[in-house]
C-alpha positions as a printed Julia matrix, in Angstrom:
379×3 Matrix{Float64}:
 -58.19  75.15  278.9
 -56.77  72.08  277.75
 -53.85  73.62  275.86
 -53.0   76.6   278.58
 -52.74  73.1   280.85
 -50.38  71.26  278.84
 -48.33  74.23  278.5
 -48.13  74.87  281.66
 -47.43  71.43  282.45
 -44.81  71.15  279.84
 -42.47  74.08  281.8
 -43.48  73.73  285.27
 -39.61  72.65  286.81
 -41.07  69.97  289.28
 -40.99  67.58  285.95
 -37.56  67.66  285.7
 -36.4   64.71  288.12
 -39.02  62.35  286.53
 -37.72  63.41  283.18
 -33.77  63.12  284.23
 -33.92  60.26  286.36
 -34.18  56.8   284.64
 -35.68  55.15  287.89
 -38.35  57.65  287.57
 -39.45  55.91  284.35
 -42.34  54.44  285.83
 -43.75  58.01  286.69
 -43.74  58.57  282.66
 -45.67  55.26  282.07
 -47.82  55.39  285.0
 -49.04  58.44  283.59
 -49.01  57.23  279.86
 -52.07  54.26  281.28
 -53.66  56.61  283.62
 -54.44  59.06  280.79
 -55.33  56.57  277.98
 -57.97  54.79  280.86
 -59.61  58.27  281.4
 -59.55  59.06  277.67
 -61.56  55.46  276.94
 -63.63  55.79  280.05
 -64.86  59.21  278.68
 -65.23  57.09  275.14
 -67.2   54.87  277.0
 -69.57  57.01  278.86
 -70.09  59.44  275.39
 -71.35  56.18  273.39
 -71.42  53.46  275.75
 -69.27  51.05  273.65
 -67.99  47.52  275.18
 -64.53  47.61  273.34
 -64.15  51.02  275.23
 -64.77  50.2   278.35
 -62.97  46.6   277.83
 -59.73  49.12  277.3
 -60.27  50.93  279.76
 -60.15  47.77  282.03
 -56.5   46.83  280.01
 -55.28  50.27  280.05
 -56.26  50.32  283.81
 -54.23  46.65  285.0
 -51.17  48.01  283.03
 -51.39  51.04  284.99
 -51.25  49.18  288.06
 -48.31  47.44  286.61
 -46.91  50.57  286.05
 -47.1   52.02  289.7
 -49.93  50.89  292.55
 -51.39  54.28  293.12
 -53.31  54.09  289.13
 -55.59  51.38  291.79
 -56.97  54.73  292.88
 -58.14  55.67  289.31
 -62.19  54.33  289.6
 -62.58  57.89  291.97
 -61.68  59.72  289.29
 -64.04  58.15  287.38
 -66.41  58.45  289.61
 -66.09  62.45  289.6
 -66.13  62.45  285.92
 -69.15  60.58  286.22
 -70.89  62.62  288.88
 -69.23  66.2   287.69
 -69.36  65.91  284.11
 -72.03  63.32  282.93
 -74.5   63.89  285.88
 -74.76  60.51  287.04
 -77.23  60.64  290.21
 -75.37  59.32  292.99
 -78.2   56.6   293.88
 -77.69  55.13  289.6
 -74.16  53.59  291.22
 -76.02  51.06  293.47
 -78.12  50.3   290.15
 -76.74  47.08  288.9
 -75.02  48.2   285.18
 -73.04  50.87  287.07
 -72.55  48.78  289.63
 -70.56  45.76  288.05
 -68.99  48.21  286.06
 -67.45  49.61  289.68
 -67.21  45.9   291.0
 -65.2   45.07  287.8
 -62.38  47.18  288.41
 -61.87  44.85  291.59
 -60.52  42.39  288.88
 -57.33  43.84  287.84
 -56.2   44.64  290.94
 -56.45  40.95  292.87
 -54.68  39.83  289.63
 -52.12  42.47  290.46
 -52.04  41.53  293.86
 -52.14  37.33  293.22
 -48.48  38.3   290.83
 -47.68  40.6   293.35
 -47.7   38.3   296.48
 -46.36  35.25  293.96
 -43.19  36.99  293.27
 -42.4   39.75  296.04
 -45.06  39.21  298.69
 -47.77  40.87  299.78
 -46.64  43.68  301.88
 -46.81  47.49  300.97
 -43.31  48.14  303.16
 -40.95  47.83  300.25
 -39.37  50.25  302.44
 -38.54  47.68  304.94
 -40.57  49.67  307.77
 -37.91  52.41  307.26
 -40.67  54.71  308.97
 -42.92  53.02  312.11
 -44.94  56.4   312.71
 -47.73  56.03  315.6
 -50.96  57.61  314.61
 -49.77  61.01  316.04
 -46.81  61.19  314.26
 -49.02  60.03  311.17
 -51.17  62.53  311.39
 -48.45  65.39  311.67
 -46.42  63.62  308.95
 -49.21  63.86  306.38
 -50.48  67.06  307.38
 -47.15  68.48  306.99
 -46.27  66.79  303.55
 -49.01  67.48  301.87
 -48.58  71.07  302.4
 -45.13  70.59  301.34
 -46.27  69.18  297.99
 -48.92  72.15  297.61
 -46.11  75.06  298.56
 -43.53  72.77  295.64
 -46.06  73.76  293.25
 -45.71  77.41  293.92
 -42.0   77.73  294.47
 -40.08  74.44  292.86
 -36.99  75.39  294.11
 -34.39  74.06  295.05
 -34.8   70.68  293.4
 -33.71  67.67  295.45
 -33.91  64.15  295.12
 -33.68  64.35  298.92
 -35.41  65.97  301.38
 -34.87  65.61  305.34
 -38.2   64.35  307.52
 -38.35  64.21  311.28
 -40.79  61.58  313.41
 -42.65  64.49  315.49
 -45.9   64.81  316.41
 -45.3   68.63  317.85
 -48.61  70.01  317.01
 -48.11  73.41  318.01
 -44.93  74.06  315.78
 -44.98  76.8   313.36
 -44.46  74.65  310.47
 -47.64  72.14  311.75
 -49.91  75.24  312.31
 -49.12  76.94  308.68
 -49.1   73.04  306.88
 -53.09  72.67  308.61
 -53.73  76.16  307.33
 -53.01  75.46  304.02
 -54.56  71.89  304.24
 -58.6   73.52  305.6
 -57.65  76.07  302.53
 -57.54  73.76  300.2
 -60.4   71.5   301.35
 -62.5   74.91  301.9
 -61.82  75.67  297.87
 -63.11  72.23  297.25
 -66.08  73.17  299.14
 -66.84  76.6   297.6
 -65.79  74.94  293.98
 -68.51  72.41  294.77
 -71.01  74.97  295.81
 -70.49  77.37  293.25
 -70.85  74.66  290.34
 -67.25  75.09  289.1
 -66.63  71.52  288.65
 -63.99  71.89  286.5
 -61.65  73.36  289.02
 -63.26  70.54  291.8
 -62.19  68.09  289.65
 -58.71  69.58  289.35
 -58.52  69.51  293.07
 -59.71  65.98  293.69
 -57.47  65.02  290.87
 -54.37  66.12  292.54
 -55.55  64.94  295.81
 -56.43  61.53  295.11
 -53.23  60.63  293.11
 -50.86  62.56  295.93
 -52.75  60.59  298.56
 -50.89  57.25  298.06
 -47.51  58.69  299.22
 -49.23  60.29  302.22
 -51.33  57.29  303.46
 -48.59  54.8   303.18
 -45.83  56.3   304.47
 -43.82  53.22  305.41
 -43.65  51.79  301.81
 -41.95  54.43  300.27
 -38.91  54.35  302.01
 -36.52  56.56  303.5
 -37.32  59.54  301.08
 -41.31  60.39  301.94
 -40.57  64.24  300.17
 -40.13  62.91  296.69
 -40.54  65.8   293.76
 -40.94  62.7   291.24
 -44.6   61.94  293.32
 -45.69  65.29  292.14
 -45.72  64.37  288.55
 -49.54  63.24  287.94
 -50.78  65.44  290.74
 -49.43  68.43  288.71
 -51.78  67.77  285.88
 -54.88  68.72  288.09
 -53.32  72.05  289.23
 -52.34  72.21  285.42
 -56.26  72.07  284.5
 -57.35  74.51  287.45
 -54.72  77.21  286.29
 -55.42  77.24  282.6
 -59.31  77.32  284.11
 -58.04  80.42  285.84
 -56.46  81.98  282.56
 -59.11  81.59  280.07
 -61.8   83.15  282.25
 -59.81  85.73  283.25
 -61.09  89.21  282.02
 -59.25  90.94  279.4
 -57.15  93.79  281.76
 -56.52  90.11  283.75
 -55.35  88.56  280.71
 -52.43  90.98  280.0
 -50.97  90.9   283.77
 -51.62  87.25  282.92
 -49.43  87.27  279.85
 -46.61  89.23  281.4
 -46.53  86.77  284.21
 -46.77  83.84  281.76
 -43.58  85.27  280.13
 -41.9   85.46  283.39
 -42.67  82.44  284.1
 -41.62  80.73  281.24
 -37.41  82.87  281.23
 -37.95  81.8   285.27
 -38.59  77.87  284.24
 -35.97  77.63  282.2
 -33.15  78.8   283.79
 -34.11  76.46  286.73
 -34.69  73.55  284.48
 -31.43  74.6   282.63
 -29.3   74.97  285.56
 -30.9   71.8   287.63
 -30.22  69.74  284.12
 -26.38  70.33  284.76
 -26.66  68.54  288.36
 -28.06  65.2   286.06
 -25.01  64.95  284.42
 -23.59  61.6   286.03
 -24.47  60.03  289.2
 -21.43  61.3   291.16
 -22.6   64.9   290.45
 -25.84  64.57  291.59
 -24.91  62.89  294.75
 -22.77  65.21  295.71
 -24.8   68.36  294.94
 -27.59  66.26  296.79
 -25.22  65.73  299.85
 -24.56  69.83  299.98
 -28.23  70.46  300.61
 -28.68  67.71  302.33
 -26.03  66.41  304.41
 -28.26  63.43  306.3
 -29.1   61.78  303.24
 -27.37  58.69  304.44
 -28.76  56.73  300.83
 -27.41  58.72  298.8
 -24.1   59.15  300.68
 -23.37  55.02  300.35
 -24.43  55.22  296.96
 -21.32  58.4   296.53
 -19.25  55.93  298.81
 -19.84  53.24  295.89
 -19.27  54.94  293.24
 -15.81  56.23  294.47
 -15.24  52.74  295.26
 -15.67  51.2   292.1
 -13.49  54.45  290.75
 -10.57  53.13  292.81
 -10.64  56.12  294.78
 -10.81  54.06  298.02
  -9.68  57.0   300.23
 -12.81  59.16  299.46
 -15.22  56.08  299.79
 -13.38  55.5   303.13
 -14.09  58.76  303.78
 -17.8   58.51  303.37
 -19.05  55.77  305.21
 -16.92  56.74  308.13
 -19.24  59.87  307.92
 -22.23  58.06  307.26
 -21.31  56.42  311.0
 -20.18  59.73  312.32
 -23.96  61.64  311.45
 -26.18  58.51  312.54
 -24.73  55.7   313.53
 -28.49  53.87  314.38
 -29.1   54.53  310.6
 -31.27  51.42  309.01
 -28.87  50.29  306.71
 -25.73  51.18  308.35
 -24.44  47.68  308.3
 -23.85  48.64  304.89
 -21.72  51.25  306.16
 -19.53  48.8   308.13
 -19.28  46.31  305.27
 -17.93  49.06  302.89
 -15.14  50.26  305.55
 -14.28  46.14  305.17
 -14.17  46.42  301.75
 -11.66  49.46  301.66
  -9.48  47.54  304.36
  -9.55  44.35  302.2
  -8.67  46.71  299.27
  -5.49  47.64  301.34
  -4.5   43.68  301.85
  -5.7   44.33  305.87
  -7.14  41.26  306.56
  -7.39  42.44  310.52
  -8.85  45.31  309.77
 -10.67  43.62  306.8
 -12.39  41.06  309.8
 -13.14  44.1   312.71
 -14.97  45.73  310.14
 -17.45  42.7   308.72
 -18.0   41.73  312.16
 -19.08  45.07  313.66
 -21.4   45.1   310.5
 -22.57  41.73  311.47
 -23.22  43.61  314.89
 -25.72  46.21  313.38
 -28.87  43.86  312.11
 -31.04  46.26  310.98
 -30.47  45.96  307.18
 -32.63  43.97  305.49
 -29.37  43.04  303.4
 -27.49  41.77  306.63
 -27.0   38.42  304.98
 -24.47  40.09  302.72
 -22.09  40.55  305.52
 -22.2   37.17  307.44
 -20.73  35.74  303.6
 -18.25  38.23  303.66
 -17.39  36.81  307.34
 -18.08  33.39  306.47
 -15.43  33.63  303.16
 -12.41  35.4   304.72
């Protein structure tokens, strides 16, 4: 089971943007801590050692250095505990297991003591990009998660963008078939439970509880909530519940199996080869971004910059006047504004140069407003 996983891991396309993407780099260590905590906790529970449990304490901190959501890890060792070593439920309110629990509390208000010292306390890194009320919350994370379940299935097209809309329209197709597969997939952990296949149940809750953080806090992960990079841990449990599915599969089973596996396989690579060539500098994958996606204002200023700092100062121009053209109430589109100053200050306007910083002046939303009262202030 373990191998068929990794394999199956190891070509599933969804890796790719965590793989090609150098911001993504966190994903990669994130999961590097995550794994080594489980490995020791298992360690720990097998012999009961102190120095493996005292690493799995290290291994979890750096984790949370690594990326917030590893805070989440103690439930998965809570189902390893209750699946796999048949702890009873009441030996966690017995003190030993207990303090063990209460001692992963540690690590993260140390986290949380550097966090708030150096970048504050708040979860909105994304600057309240989304304020959802609890409808729209609700139809948001019903909807995404079934977005991240059908990715798994059918990971393509790749994009490092993916359009949301604030709705709360309960009785759109696309809300009705996301809460179908959502009761399908907590009915399976049901009938896994019931059925004693705890392997598989612990597949499920493993992708579940390491998805969850980029459902529940919307707001803090900024403009792009559909991120394929978010997928990248949560893969590993569907990795263990389909190489479940292929070694107890009966022998006729296994040679559909093996056809499909080699179909598989030719079908992974070409997408992986073919999405590889969009990775091949930033202005590429911007622009192949911007023909899927055409809203992705982000990514359009970060095109506009490039082109910019290229000297081609027509084509930036050209961007950000579309970035004002599709939304002009975007979050950031004083940024938008400040560039058109920079491209008339490029072209010795000084008028022109002025109309432009001021109108971004005009458009507070950006948390990096401050950047265009300078420009202001210096001409």
């Amino acid at each position: 089971i373990a191998f068929l996983a990794a394999v199956f891991f190891l070509i599933h396309p969804i890796n790719t943007e965590v793989v090609n993407w150098a911001s993504a780099a966190v994903e990669l260590t994130f999961a590097l801590f995550v794994l080594l905590s489980i490995i020791f906790y298992m360690k720990y529970r097998a012999n009961f050692s102190t120095r493996n449990l005292v690493l799995v304490y290290i291994f979890y901190f750096l984790g949370i250095l690594a990326k917030e959501p590893a805070a989440f890890l103690p439930i998965i060792f809570a189902a390893i505990d209750l699946l796999f070593f048949k702890v009873p439920i009441r030996s966690f309110f017995r003190f030993p297991n207990l303090k063990m629990y209460l001692l992963f509390a540690v690590p993260v208000i140390l986290y949380m003591v550097m966090r708030s010292l150096v970048i504050g306390f708040s979860l909105s890194v994304g600057y309240g990009f989304w304020q959802l009320s609890f409808s729209e919350h609700v139809y948001a994370s019903i909807t995404l998660f079934a977005s991240y379940v059908s990715k798994l299935f059918y990971p393509y097209h790749h994009n490092v963008f993916h359009a949301f809309e604030k709705t709360s329209y309960f009785l759109s197709p696309v809300f009705l078939i996301s809460l179908v597969t959502t009761v399908a997939f907590v009915s399976l952990l049901f009938i896994f439970y019931k059925k004693r296949q705890y392997i598989l149940l612990f597949s499920f809750i493993w992708f579940f509880v390491f998805l969850s953080p980029a459902i529940i806090f919307l707001d803090a992960v900024g403009e792009n909530v559909l991120s394929e990079r978010y997928l990248f841990v949560p893969t590993m449990g569907f990795a263990i519940a389909v190489g479940y599915f292929i070694k107890f599969a009966r022998i006729p089973q296994r040679f559909l199996i093996l056809g499909l596996g080699v179909f598989l396989l030719m079908s992974s690579w070409w997408i992986v080869y073919h999405r590889n060539q969009d990775w091949r500098s930033p202005e590429v994958m911007y622009t192949k971004t911007l023909e899927q996606n055409p809203e992705a204002q982000s990514v359009r200023y970060n095109l506009a910059r490039i082109y910019f700092e290229n000297g081609e100062y027509e084509r930036s121009k050209e961007q950000y006047e579309r970035m004002i053209q599709i939304n002009p109430t975007w979050k950031d589109i004083t940024m938008a504004y400040k560039g058109l100053g920079d491209y008339y200050k490029s072209q010795d306007d000084e008028e022109k140069t002025l109309e432009y910083y001021l109108r971004a002046t005009e458009t507070s939303f950006s948390p990096r407003d401050y950047v265009v009262y300078n420009d202001v202030g210096v001409l």
